[in-house]
XYZ file of C-alpha atoms in Angstrom:
310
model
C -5.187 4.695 21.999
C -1.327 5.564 20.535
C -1.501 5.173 16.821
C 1.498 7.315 16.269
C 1.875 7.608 12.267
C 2.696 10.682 9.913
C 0.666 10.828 6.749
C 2.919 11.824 3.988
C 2.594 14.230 1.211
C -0.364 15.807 3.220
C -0.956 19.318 1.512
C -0.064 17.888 -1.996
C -3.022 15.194 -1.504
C -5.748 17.433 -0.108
C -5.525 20.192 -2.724
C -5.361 17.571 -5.170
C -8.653 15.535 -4.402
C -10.827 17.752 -3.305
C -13.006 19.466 -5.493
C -16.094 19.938 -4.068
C -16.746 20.620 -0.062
C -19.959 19.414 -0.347
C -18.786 15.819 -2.096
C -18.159 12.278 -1.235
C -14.609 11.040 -0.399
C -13.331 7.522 0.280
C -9.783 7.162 1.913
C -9.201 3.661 1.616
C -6.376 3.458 3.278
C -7.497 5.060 6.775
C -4.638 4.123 9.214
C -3.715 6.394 11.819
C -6.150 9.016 10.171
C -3.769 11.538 9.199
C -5.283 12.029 5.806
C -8.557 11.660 7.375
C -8.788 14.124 9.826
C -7.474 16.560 7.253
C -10.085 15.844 4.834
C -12.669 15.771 7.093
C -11.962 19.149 8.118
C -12.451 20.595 4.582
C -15.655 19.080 4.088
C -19.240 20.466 4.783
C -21.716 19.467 6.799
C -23.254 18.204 3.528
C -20.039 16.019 2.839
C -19.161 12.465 3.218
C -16.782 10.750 4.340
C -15.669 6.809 4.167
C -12.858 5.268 5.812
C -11.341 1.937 5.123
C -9.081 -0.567 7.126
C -8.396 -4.284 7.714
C -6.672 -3.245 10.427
C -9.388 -3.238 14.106
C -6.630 -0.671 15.652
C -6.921 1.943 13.081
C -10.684 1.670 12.839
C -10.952 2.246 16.272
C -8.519 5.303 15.891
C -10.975 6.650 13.484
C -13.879 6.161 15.190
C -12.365 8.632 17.641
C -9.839 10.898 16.090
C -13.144 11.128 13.899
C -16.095 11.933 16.111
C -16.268 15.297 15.710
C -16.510 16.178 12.414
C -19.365 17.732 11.145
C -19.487 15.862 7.776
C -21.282 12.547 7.791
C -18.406 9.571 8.772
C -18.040 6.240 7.570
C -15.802 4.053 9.158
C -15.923 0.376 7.559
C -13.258 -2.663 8.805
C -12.270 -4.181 5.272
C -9.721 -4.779 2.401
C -10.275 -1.886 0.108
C -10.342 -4.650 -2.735
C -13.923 -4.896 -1.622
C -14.009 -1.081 -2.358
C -17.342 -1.290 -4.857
C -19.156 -4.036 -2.884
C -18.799 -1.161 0.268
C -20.078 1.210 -1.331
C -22.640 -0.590 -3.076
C -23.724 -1.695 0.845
C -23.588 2.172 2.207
C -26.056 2.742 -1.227
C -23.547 5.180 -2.837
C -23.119 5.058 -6.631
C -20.786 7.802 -7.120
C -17.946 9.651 -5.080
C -16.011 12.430 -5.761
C -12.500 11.372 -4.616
C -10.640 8.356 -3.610
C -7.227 7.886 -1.760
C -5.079 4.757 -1.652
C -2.155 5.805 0.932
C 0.136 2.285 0.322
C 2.403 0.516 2.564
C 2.447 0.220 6.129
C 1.752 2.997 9.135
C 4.291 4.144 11.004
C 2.385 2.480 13.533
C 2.209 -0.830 12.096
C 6.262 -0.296 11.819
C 6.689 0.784 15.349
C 4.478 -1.743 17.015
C 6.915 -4.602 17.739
C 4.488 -7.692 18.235
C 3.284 -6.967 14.689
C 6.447 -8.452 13.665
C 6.562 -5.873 10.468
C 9.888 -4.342 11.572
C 13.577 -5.513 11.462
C 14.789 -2.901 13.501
C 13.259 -4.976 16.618
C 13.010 -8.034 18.180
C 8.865 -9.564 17.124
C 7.167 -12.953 16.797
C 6.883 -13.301 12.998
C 3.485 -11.948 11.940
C 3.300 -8.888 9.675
C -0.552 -9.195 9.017
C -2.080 -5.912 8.227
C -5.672 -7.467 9.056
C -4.724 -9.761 12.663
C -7.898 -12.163 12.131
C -6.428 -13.470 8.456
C -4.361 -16.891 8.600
C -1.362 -16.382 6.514
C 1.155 -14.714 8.568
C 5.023 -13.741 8.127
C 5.673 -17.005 10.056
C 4.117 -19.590 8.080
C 6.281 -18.462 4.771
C 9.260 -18.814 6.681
C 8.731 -21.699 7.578
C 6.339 -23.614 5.180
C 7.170 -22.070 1.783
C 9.588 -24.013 -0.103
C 13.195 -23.010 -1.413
C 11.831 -21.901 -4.925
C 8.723 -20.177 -3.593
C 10.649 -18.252 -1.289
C 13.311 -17.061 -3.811
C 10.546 -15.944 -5.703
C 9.083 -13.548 -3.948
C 12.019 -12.625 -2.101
C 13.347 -11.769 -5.618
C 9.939 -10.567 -7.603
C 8.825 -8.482 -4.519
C 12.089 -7.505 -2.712
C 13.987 -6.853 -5.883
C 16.879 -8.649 -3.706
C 20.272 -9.795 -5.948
C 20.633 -12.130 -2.968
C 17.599 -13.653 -2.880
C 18.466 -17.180 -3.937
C 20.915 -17.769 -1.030
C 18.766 -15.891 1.170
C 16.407 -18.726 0.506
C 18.328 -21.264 0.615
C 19.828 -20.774 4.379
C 16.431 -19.965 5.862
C 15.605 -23.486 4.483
C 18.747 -24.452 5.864
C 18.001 -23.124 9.119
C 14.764 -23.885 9.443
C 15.851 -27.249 9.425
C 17.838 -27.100 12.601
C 15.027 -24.982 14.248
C 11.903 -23.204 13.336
C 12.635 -19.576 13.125
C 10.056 -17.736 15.206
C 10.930 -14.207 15.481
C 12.110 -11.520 13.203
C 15.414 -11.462 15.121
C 15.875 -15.328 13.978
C 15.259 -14.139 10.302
C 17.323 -10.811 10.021
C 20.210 -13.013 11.370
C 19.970 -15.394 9.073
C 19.838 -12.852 6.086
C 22.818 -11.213 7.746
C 24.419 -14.272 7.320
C 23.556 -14.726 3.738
C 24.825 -11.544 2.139
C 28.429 -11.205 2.053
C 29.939 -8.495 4.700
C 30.696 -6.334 1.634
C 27.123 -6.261 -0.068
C 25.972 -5.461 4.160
C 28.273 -2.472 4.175
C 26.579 -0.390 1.576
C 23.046 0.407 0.948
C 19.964 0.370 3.129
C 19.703 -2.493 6.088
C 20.210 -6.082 4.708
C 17.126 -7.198 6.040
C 14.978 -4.572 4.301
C 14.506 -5.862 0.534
C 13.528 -9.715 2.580
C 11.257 -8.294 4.822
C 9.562 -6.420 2.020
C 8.908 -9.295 -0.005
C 7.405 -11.192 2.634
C 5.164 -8.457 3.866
C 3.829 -8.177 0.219
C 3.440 -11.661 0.064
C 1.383 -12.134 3.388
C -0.763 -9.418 2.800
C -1.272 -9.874 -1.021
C -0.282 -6.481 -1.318
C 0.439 -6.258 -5.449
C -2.211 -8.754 -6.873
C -5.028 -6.807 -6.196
C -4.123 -3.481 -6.844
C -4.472 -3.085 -10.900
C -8.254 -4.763 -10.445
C -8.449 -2.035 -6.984
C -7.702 0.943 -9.061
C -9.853 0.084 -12.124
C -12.534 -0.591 -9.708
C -12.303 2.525 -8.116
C -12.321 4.547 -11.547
C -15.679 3.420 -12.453
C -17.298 4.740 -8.816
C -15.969 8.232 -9.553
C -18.393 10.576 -10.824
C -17.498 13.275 -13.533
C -14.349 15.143 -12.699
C -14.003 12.815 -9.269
C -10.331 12.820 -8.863
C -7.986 9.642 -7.518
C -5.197 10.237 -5.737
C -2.220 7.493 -5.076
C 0.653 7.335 -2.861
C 3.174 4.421 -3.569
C 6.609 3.546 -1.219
C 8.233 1.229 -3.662
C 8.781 0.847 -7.449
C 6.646 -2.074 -7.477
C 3.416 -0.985 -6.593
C 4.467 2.586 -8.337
C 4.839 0.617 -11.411
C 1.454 -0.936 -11.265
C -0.329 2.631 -10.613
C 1.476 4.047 -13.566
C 0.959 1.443 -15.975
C -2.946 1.201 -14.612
C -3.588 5.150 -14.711
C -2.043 5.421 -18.097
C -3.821 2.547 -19.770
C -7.026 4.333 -18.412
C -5.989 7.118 -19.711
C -5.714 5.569 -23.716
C -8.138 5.730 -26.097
C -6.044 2.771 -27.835
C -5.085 -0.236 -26.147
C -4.579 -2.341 -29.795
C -1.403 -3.932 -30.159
C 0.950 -1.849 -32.436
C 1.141 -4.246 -35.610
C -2.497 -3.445 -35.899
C -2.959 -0.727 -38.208
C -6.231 0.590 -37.363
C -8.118 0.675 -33.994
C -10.203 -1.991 -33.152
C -10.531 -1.743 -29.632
C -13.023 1.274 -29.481
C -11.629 1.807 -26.108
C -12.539 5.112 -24.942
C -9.939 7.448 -22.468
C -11.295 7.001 -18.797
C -9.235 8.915 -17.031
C -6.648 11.987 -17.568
C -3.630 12.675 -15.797
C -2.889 15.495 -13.132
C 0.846 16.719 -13.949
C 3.490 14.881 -12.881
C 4.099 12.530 -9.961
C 4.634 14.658 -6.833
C 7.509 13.626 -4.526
C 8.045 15.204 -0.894
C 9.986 17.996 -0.490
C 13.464 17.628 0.626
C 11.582 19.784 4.479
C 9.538 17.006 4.297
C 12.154 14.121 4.042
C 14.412 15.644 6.555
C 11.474 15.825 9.555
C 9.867 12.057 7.922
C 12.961 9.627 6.261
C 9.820 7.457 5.837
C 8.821 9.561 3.164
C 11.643 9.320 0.793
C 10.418 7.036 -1.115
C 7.027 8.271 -1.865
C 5.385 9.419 -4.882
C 1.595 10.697 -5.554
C -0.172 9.764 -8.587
C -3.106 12.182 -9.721
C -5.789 11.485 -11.871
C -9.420 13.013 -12.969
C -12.541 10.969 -14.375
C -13.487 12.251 -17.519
């Protein structure tokens, strides 16, 4: 099976989470098994490894770009929000390093009936898990004029996001817009020629916001995170790689409250909340080198958050 994708930040990540050969790592964010395949290589035979996806095509990529590792495998089709009840089912208490790699594969991208890119011509669908209802198509078409400004706004950080809005309502109207062609034409549309001349593709913030929005990409990941802190053991390191400020904001804000042994407001004068530092923080966020961003212009964008259990 083609699952073309290239895992970013690669030699950065591994020397950062693992610690101990012999330990138990979670990669939550399996996809085409980049990460994976590299991790699995640097374990023992007395190491573990777990795998997570919503997506059937990369679990079945990682079932076989998988089989031969000498470490035990774990391959498990879910939402990594469910990341302690999986764990809890595969009776593990503690691991020694988890991985969120966010956004979407570059196979996810480069598959056109996923309807994720607006480079090409898809039905609107953009689910990273195929068997959920919600797709791209039915907040297109079924969201109203407010909801979609919302998160075309909130989760595209798009200065045209009310007229976008407005004309897909408006051309919705005429016709139901079934394909990502339908839509990038009628953002085109909505964002005057001079706006369209400079910056990335006009269709990029829209499509953003929508993907986030089918795939409930943001809500869950403060309660994610947390979750995962508490099923590291002692010095059991998490590593996370972000594409966009949003999600980067969340991880920073998330790590670093972790990381506080005072969470009171500031007009308090002495501590009350006995809260007591979780995690501390690995240097600074990595970015890929400018090699890196040359042979992958996916990767500009990405930044790797380290932190270590205490």
């Amino acid at each position: 099976m083609e699952f073309h994708h290239i895992s970013v930040l690669m030699e950065e990540t591994l020397s950062a989470l693992i610690t101990n050969p012999d330990g138990i790592y979670v990669d939550c964010t399996l996809g085409g098994s980049g990460h994976a395949k590299r991790i699995v290589d640097k374990l023992s035979s007395k190491g573990r490894f777990i795998g997570i996806d919503q997506d059937p095509a990369a679990i079945a990529v990682g079932k076989a770009r998988l089989a031969d590792a000498i470490c035990r495998v774990d391959i498990v089709n879910n939402n990594f929000s469910n990341i302690s009840k999986i764990l809890d089912e595969l009776n593990i208490d503690y691991v020694d390093g988890i991985l969120f790699d966010l956004g979407v594969s570059s196979h996810q991208l480069d598959v056109a009936e996923r309807g994720f890119s607006y480079m090409q011509d898809a039905s609107l669908d953009m689910r990273m898990n195929p068997n959920q209802d919600l797709s791209a198509f039915d907040i297109v078409n079924k969201y109203s004029e407010d909801e979609l400004t919302r998160i075309i706004f909130e989760y595209g950080e798009e200065r045209w996001a009310k007229r976008i809005a407005k004309l897909i309502v408006e051309a919705r109207q005429v016709t139901t817009i079934n394909t990502t062609g339908q839509l990038v034409d009628v953002i085109k549309r909505a964002i005057p020629a001079a706006a369209r001349r400079e910056g990335p593709h006009p269709a990029k913030r829209t499509f953003q916001a929508i993907r986030i929005e089918v795939n409930n990409e943001l809500d869950m990941l403060k309660d994610v995170f947390t979750d995962a802190v508490t099923r590291l053991r002692k010095h059991g390191r998490l590593c996370i790689i972000t594409f966009h400020s949003l999600e980067d904001r969340i991880a920073k804000k998330t790590l670093q409250n972790l990381a506080k042994t005072c969470v009171c407001p500031p007009r308090i004068p002495i501590c009350i909340c006995k809260q007591e530092a979780q995690l501390k923080l690995i240097g600074k966020p990595i970015a890929p080198s400018e090699n890196e961003t040359n042979e992958n212009p996916r990767a500009r964008s990405a930044k790797l958050r380290v932190a270590e259990k205490l």
